[in-house]
PDB file of C-alpha atoms in Angstrom:
ATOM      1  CA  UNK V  78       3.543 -14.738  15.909  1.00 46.00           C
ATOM      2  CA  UNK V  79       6.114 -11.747  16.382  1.00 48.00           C
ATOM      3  CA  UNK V  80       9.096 -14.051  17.075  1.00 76.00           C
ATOM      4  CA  UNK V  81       8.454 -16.005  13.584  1.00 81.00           C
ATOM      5  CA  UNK V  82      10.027 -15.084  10.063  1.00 82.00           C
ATOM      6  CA  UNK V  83       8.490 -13.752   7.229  1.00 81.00           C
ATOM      7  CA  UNK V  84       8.890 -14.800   3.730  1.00 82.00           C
ATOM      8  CA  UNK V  85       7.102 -12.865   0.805  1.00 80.00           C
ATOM      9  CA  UNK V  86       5.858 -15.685  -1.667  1.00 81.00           C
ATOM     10  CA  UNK V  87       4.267 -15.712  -5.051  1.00 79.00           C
ATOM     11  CA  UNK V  88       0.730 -16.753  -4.167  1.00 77.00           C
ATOM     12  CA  UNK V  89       1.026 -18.781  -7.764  1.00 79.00           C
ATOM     13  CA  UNK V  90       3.423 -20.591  -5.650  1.00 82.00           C
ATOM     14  CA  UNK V  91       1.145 -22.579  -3.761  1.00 82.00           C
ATOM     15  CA  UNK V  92      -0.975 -25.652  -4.381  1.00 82.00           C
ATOM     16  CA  UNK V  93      -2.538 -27.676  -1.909  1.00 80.00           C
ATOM     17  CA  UNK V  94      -1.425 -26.404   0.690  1.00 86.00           C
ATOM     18  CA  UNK V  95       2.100 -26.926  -0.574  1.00 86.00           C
ATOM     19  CA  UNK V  96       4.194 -23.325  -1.135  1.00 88.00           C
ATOM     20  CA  UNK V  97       6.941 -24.056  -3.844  1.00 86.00           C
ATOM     21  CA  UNK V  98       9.903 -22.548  -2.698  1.00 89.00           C
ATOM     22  CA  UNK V  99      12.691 -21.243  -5.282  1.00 86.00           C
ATOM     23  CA  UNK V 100      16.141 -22.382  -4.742  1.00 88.00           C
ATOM     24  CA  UNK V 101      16.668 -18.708  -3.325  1.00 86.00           C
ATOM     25  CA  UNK V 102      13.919 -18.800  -0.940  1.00 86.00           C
ATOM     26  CA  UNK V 103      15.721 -22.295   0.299  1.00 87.00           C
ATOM     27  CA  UNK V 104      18.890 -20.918   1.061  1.00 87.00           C
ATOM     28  CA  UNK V 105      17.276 -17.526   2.688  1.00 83.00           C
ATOM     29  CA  UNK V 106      15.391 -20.205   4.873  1.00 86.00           C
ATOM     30  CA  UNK V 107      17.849 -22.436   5.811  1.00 83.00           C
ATOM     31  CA  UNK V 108      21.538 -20.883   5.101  1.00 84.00           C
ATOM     32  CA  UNK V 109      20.400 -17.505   5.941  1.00 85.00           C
ATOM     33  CA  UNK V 110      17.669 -17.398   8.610  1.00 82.00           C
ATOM     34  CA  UNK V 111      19.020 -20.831   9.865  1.00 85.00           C
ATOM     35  CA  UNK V 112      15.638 -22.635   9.963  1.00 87.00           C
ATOM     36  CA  UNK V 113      15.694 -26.352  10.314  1.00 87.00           C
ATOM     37  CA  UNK V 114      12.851 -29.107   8.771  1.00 88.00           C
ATOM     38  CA  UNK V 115      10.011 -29.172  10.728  1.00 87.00           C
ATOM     39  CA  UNK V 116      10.417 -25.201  11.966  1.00 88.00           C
ATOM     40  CA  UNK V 117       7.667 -23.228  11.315  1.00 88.00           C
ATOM     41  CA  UNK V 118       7.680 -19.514   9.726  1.00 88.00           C
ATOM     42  CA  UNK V 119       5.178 -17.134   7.960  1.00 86.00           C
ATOM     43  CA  UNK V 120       4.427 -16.823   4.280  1.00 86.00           C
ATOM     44  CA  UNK V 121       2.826 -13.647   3.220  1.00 82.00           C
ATOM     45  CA  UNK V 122       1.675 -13.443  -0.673  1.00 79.00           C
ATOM     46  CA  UNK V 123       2.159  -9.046  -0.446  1.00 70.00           C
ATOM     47  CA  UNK V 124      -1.705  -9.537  -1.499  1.00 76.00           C
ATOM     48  CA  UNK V 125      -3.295  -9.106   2.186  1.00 73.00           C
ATOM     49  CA  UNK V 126      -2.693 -13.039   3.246  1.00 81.00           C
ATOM     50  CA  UNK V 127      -0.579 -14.380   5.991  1.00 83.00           C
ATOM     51  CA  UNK V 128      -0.207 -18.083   6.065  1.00 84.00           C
ATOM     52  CA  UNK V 129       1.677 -20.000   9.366  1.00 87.00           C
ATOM     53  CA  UNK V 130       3.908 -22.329   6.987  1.00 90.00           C
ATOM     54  CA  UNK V 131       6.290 -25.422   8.471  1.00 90.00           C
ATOM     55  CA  UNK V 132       9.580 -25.904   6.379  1.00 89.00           C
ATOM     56  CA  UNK V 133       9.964 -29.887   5.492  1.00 88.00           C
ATOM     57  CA  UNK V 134      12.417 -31.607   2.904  1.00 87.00           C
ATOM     58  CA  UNK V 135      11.564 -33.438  -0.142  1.00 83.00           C
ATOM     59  CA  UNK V 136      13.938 -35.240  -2.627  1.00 79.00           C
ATOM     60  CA  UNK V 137      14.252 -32.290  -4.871  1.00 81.00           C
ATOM     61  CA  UNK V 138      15.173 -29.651  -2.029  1.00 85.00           C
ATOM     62  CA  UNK V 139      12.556 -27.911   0.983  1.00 88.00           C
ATOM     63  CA  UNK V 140       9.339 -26.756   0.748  1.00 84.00           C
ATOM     64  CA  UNK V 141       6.992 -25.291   3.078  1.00 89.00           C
ATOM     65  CA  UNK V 142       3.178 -26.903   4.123  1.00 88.00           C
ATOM     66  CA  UNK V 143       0.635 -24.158   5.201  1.00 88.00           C
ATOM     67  CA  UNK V 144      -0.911 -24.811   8.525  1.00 87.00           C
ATOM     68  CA  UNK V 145      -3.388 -22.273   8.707  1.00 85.00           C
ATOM     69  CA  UNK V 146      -4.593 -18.486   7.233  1.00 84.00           C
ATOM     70  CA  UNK V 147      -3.303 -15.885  10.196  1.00 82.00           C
ATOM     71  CA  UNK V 148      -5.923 -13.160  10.333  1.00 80.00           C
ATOM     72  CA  UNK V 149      -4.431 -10.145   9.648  1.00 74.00           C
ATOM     73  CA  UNK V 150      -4.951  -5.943   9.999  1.00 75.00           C
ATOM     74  CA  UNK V 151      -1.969  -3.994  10.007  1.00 76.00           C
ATOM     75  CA  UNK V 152      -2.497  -1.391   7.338  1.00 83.00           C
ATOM     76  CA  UNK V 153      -3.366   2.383   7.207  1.00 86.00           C
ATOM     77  CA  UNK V 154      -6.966   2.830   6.652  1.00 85.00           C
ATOM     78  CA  UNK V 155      -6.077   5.201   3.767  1.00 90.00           C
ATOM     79  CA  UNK V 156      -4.422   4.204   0.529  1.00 92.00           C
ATOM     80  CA  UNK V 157      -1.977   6.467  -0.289  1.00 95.00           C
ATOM     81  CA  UNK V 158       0.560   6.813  -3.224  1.00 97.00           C
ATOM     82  CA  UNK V 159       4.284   8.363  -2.987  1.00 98.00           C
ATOM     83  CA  UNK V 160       4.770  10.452  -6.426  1.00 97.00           C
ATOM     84  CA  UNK V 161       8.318  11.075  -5.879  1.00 96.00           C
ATOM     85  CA  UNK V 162      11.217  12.467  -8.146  1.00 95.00           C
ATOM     86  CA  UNK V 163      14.259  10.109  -8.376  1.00 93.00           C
ATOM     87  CA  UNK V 164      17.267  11.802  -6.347  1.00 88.00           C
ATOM     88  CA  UNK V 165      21.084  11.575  -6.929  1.00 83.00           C
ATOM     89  CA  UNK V 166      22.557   8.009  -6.311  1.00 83.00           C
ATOM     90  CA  UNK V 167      21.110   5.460  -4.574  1.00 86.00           C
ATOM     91  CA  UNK V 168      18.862   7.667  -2.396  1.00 91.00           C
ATOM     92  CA  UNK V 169      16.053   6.189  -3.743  1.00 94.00           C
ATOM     93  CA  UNK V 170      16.450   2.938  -2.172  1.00 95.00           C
ATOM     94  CA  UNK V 171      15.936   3.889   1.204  1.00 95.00           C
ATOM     95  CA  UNK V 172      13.052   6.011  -0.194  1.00 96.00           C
ATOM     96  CA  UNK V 173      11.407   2.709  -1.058  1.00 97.00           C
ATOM     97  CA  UNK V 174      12.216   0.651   1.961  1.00 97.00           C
ATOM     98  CA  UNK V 175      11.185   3.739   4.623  1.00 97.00           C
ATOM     99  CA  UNK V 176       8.301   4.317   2.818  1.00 97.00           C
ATOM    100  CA  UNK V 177       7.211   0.717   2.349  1.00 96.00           C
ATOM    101  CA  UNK V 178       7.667   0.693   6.647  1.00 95.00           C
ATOM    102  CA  UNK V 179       5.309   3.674   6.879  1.00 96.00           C
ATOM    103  CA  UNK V 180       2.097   2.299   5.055  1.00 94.00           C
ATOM    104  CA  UNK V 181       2.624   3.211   1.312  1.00 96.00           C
ATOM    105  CA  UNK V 182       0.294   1.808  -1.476  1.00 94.00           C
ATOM    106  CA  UNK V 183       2.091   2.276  -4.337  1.00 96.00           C
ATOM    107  CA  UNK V 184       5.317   4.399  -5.525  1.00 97.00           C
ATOM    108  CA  UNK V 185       5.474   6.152  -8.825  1.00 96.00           C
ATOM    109  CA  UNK V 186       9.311   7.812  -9.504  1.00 96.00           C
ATOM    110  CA  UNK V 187       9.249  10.267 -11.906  1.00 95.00           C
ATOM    111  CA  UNK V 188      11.813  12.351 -14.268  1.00 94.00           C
ATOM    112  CA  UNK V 189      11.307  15.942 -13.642  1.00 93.00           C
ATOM    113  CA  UNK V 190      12.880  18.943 -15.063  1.00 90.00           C
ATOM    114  CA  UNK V 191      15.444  18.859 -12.340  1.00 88.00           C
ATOM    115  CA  UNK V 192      16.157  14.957 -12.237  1.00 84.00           C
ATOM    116  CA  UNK V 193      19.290  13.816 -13.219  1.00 69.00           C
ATOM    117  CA  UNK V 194      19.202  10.161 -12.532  1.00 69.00           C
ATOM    118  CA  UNK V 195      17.702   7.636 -15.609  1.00 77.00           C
ATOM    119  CA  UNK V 196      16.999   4.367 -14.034  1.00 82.00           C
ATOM    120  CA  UNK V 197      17.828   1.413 -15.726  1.00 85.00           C
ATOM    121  CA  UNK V 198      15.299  -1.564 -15.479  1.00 86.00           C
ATOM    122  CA  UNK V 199      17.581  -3.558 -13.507  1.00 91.00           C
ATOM    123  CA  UNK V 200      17.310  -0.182 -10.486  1.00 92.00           C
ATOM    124  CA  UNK V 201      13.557  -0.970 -10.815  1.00 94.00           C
ATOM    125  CA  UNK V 202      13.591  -4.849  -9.983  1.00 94.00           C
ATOM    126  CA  UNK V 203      16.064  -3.675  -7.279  1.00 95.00           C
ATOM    127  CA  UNK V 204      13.193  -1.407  -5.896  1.00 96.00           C
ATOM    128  CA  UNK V 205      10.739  -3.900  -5.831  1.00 94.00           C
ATOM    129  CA  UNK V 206      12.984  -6.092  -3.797  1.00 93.00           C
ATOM    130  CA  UNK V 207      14.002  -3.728  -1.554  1.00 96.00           C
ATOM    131  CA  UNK V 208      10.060  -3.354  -0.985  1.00 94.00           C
ATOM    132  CA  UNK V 209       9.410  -7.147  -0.502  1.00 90.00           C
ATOM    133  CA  UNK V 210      11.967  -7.194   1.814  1.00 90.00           C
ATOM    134  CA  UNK V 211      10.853  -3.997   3.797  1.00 93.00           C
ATOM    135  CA  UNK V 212       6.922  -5.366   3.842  1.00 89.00           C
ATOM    136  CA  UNK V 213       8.672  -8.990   5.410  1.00 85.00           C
ATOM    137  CA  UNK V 214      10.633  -6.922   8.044  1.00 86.00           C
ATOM    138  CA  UNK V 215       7.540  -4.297   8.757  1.00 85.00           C
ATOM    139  CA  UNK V 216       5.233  -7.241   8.574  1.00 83.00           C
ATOM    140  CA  UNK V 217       3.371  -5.790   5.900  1.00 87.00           C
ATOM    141  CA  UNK V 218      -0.293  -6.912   4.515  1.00 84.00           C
ATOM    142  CA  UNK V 219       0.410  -5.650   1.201  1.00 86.00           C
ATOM    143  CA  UNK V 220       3.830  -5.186  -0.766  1.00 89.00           C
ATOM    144  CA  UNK V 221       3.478  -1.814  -2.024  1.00 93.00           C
ATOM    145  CA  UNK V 222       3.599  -1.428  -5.752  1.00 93.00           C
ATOM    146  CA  UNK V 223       6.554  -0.093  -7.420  1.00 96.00           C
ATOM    147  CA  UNK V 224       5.589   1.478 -10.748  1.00 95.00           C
ATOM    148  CA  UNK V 225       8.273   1.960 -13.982  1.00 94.00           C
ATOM    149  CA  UNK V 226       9.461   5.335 -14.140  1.00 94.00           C
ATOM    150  CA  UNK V 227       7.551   7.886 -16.017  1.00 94.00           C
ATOM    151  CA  UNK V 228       7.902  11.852 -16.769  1.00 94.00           C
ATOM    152  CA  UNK V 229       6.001  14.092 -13.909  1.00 95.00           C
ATOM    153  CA  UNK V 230       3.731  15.468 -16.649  1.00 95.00           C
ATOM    154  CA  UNK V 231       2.529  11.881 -17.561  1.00 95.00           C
ATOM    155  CA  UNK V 232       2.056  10.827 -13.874  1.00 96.00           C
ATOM    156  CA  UNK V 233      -0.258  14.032 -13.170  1.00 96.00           C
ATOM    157  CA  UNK V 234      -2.310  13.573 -15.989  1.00 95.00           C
ATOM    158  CA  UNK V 235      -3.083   9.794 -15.011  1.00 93.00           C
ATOM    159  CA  UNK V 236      -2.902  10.324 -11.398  1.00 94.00           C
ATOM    160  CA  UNK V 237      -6.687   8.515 -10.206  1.00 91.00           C
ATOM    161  CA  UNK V 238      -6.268   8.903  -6.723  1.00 93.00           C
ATOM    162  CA  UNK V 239      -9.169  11.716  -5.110  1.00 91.00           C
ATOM    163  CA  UNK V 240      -6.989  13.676  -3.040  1.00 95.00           C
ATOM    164  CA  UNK V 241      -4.185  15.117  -4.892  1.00 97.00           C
ATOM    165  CA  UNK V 242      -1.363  16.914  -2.776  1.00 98.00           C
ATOM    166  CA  UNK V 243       2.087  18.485  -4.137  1.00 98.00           C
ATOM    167  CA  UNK V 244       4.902  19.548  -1.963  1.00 97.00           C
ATOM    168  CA  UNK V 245       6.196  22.878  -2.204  1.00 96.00           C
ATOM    169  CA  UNK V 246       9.374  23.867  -0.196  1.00 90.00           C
ATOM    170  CA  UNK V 247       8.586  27.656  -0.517  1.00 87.00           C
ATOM    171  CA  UNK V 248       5.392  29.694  -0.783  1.00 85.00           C
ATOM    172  CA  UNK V 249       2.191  30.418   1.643  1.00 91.00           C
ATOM    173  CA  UNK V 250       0.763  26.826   0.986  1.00 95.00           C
ATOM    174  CA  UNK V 251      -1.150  25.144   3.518  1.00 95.00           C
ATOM    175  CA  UNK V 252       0.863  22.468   5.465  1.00 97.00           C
ATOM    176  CA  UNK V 253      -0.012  18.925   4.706  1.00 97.00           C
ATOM    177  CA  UNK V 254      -1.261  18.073   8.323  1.00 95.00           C
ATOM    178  CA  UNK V 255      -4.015  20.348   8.223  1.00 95.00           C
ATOM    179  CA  UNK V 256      -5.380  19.102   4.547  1.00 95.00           C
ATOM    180  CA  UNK V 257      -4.833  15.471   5.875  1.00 94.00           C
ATOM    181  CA  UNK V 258      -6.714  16.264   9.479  1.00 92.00           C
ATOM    182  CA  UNK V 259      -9.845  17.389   7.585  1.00 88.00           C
ATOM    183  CA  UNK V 260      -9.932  14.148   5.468  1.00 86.00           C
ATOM    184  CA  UNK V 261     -12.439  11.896   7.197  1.00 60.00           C
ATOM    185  CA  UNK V 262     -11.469   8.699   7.448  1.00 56.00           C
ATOM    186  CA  UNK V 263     -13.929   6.076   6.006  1.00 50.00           C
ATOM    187  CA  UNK V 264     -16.644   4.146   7.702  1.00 51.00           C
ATOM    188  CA  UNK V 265     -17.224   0.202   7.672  1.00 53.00           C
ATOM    189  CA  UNK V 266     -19.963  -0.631   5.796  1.00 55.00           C
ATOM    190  CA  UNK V 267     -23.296  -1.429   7.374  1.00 53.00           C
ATOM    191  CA  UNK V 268     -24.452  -4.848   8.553  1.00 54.00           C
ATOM    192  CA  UNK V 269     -27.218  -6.344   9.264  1.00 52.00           C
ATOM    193  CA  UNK V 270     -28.838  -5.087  12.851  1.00 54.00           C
ATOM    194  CA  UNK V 271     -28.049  -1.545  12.397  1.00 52.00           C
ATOM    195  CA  UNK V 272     -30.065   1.100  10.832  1.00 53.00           C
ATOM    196  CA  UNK V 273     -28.715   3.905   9.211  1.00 50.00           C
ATOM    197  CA  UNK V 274     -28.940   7.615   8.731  1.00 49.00           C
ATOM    198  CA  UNK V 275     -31.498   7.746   6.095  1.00 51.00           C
ATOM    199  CA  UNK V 276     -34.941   9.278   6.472  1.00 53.00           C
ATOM    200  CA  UNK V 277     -37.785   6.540   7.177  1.00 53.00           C
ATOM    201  CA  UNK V 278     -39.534   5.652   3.867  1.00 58.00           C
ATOM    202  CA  UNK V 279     -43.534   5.422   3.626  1.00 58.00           C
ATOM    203  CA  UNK V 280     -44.168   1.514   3.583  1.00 56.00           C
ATOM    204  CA  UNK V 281     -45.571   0.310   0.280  1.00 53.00           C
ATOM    205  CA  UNK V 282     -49.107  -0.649  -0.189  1.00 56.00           C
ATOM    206  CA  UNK V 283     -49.909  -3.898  -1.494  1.00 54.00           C
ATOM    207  CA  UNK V 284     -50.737  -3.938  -4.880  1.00 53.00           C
ATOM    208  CA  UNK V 285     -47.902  -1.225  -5.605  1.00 54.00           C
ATOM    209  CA  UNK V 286     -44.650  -2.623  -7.619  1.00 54.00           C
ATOM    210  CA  UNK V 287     -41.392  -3.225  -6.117  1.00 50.00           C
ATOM    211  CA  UNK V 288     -43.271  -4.632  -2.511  1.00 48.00           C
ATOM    212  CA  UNK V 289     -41.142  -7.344  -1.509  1.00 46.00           C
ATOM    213  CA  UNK V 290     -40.860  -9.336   2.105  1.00 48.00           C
ATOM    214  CA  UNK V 291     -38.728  -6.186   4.239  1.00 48.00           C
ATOM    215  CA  UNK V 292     -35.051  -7.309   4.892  1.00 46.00           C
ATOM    216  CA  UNK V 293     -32.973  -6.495   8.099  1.00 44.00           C
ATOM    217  CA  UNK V 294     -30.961  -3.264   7.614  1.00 44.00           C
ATOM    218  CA  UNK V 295     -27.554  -3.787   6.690  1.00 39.00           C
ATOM    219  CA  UNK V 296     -25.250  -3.458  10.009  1.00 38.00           C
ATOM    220  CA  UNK V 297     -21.469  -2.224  10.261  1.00 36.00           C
ATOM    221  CA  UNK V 298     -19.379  -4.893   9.345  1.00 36.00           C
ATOM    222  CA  UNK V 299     -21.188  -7.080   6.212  1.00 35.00           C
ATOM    223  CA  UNK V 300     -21.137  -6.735   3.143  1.00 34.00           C
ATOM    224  CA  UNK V 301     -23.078  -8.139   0.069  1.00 34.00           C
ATOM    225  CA  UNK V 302     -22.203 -11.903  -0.701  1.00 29.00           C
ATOM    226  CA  UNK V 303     -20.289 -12.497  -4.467  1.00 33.00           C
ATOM    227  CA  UNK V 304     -19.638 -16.061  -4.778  1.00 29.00           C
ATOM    228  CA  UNK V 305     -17.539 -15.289  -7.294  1.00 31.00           C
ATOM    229  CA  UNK V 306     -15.165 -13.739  -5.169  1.00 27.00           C
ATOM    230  CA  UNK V 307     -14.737 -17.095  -2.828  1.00 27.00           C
ATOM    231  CA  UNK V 308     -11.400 -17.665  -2.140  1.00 29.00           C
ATOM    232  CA  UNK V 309      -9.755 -15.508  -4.406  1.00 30.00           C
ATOM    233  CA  UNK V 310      -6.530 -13.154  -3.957  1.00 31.00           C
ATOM    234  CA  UNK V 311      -7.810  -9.927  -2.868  1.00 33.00           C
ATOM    235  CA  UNK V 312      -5.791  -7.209  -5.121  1.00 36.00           C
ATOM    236  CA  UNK V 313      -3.850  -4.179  -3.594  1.00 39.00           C
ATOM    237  CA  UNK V 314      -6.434  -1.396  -2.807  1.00 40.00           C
ATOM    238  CA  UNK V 315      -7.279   0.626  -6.362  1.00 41.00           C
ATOM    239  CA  UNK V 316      -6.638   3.914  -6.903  1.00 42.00           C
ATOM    240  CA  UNK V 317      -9.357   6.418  -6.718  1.00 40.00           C
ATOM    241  CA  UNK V 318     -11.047   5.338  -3.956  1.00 46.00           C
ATOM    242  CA  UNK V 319     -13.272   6.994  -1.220  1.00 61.00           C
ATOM    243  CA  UNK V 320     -10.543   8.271   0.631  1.00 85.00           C
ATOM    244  CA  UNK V 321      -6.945   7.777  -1.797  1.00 92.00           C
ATOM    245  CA  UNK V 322      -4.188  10.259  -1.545  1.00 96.00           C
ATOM    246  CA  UNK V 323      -1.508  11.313  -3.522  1.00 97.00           C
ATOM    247  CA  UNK V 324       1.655  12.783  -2.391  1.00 98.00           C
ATOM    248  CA  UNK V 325       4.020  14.294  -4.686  1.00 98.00           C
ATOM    249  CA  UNK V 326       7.586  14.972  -3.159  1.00 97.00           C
ATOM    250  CA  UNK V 327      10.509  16.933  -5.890  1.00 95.00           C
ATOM    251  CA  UNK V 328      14.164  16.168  -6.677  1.00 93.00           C
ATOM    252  CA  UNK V 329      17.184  17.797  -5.287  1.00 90.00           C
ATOM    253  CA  UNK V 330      16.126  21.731  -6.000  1.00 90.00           C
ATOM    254  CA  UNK V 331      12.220  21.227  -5.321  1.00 92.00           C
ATOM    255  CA  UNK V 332       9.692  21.205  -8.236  1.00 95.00           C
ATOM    256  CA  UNK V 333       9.801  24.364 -10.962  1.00 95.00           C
ATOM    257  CA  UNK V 334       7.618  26.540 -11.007  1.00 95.00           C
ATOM    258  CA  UNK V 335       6.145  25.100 -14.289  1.00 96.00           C
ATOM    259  CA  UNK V 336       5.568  21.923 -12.966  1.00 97.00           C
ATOM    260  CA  UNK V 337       3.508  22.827  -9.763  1.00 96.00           C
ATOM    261  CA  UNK V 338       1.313  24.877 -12.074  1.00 97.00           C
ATOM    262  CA  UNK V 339       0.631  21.687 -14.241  1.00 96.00           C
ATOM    263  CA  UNK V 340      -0.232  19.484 -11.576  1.00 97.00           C
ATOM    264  CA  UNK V 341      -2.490  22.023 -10.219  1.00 97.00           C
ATOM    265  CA  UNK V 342      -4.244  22.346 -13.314  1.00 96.00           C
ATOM    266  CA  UNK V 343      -4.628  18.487 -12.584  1.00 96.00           C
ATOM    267  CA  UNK V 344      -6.133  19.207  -9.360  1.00 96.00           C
ATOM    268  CA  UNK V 345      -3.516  18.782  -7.190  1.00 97.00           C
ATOM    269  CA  UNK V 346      -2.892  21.189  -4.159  1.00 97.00           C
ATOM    270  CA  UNK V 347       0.444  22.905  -3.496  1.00 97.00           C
ATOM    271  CA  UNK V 348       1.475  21.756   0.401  1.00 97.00           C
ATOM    272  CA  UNK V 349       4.158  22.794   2.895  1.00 97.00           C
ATOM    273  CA  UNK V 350       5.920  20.020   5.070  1.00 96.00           C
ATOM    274  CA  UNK V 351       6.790  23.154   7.392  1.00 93.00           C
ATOM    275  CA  UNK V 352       9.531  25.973   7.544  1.00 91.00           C
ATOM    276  CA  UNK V 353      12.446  24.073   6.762  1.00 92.00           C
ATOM    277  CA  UNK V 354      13.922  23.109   3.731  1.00 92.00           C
ATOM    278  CA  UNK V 355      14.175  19.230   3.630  1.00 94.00           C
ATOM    279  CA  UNK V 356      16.216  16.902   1.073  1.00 93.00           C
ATOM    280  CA  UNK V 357      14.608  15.031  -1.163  1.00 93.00           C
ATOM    281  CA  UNK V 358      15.090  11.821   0.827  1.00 94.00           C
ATOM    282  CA  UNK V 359      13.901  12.967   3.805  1.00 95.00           C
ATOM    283  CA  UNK V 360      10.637  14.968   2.575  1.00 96.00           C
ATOM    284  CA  UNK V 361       8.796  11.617   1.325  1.00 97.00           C
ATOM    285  CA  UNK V 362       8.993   9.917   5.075  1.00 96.00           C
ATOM    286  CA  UNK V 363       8.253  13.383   7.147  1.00 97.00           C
ATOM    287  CA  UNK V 364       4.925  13.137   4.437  1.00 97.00           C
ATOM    288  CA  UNK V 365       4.198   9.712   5.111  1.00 97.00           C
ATOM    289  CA  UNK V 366       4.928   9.989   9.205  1.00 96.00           C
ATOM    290  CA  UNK V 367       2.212  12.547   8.615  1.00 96.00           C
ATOM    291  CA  UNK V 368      -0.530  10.336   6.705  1.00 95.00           C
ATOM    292  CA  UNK V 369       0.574   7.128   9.541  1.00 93.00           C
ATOM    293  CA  UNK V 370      -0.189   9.583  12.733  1.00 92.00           C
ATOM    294  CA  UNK V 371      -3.569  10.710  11.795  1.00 92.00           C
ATOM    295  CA  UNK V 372      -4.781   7.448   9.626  1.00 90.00           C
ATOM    296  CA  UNK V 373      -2.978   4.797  11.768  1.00 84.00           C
ATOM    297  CA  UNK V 374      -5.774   2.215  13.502  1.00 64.00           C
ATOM    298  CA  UNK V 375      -5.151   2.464  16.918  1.00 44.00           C
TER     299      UNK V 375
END
């Protein structure tokens, strides 16, 4: 499926099998990308769905048909969130789109005591653009989240990720590689056939509450049935899972020294990304190269 385009679509967008297209989708299909009626191309909802999708013409202008559900696994098997201090101009825009190509869950700027750029809301719905378009061209499960701007004390105070990591461009501070290389990654759940770690338990006697008929051990693989969740949109992976991370990268002059002692009082752990002194566009996607090598699914 390599050799086909991507299109990220509003999953509200589709009904029976039908994706309504907006009149810019059309003419990114077929003025831009050149794709003719009956040409085939996938749709990808950001959510974790990839649909195979043929482009056909209707009275009112083209829509797509889906053809089938492509099965899917392309993303880091760690969620991790970019906490990163808006820099001068438009450097943040590559921030997003480099950062979206390297695995990222979600991006929270912030306004630090050093930050001289105040994004307008119209910067934002650029970002989140940019990181549509990234996710298409990286072909992307999941369009990372791009959060509104909020003040670094505010965003270290809510953070809900477990593993909480600050970068510091001067001090004795462990480098991030070795906190991330101790980090093990998570296990599938079991499934039915294989038997876990646990110590055996005496069988009960008959007569004692709780005996039921014994069930298979679970086995690597299944988990517990919720028809509630049949068919539904999966979300983009929570914070505050078993293994989330936080990264927080500073502006143009690093973080002050009252700042890294807040978000350590938040439980976050000052970090080195090595001897050199990076820029504040670069920093973010020498972190994130760091996260992909060790957590990338071979």
């Amino acid at each position: 499926m390599a050799q086909l385009q991507r299109l990220a679509i509003n999953a509200a967008k589709i009904s029976n099998k039908s994706i309504d297209l907006s009149v810019e989708q059309q003419h990114y299909l077929h003025r831009v990308l050149r794709l003719q009626t009956g040409e085939k191309f996938i749709a990808m909802d950001g959510r974790g769905h990839w649909w195979l999708a043929v482009l056909e013409a209707q009275e009112t202008g083209l829509i797509a048909s889906i053809i089938e559900e492509i099965p899917v696994d392309k993303e880091l098997a760690v969620e991790v969130s970019l906490m990163a201090a808006l820099p001068k101009g438009n450097g943040f825009d590559e921030v997003v789109r480099q950062a979206t190509e390297l695995g990222v869950a979600s991006i929270v700027p912030v306004t630090s005591d050093r930050t001289l750029l105040k994004p307008s809301p119209q910067k934002v719905d650029r970002w989140r653009r940019i990181a549509a378009e990234a996710a298409e061209q990286s072909e992307r499960q999941f369009v990372p989240t791009i959060l509104e701007p909020i003040s670094f004390d505010l965003a270290v105070k809510d953070c809900g990720q477990k593993y909480r990591y600050i970068c510091v461009a001067r001090g004795d501070n462990r480098h991030l590689w070795d906190c991330l290389i101790s980090l093990e990654p998570p296990q599938p759940p079991l499934v039915r056939g294989e038997r876990g770690l646990e110590p055996p338990q005496p069988p009960l006697v008959r007569g004692e509450p709780g005996l039921e008929p014994p069930q298979p051990p679970l086995v690597r693989g299944e988990q517990e049935f919720d028809s509630a969740f049949v068919g539904a949109v999966p979300p983009c992976p929570p914070p505050g899972g078993e293994l989330s991370i936080v990264i927080a990268i500073g502006p143009e002059g690093g973080w002050t020294e009252g700042e890294v002692k807040r978000a350590i009082e938040f439980g976050f752990e000052p970090v080195s990304l090595g001897s050199r002194i990076l820029r504040a566009v670069t920093a973010p996607i020498v972190a994130l190269s760091l996260v992909g090598t060790i957590f990338e699914k071979s």
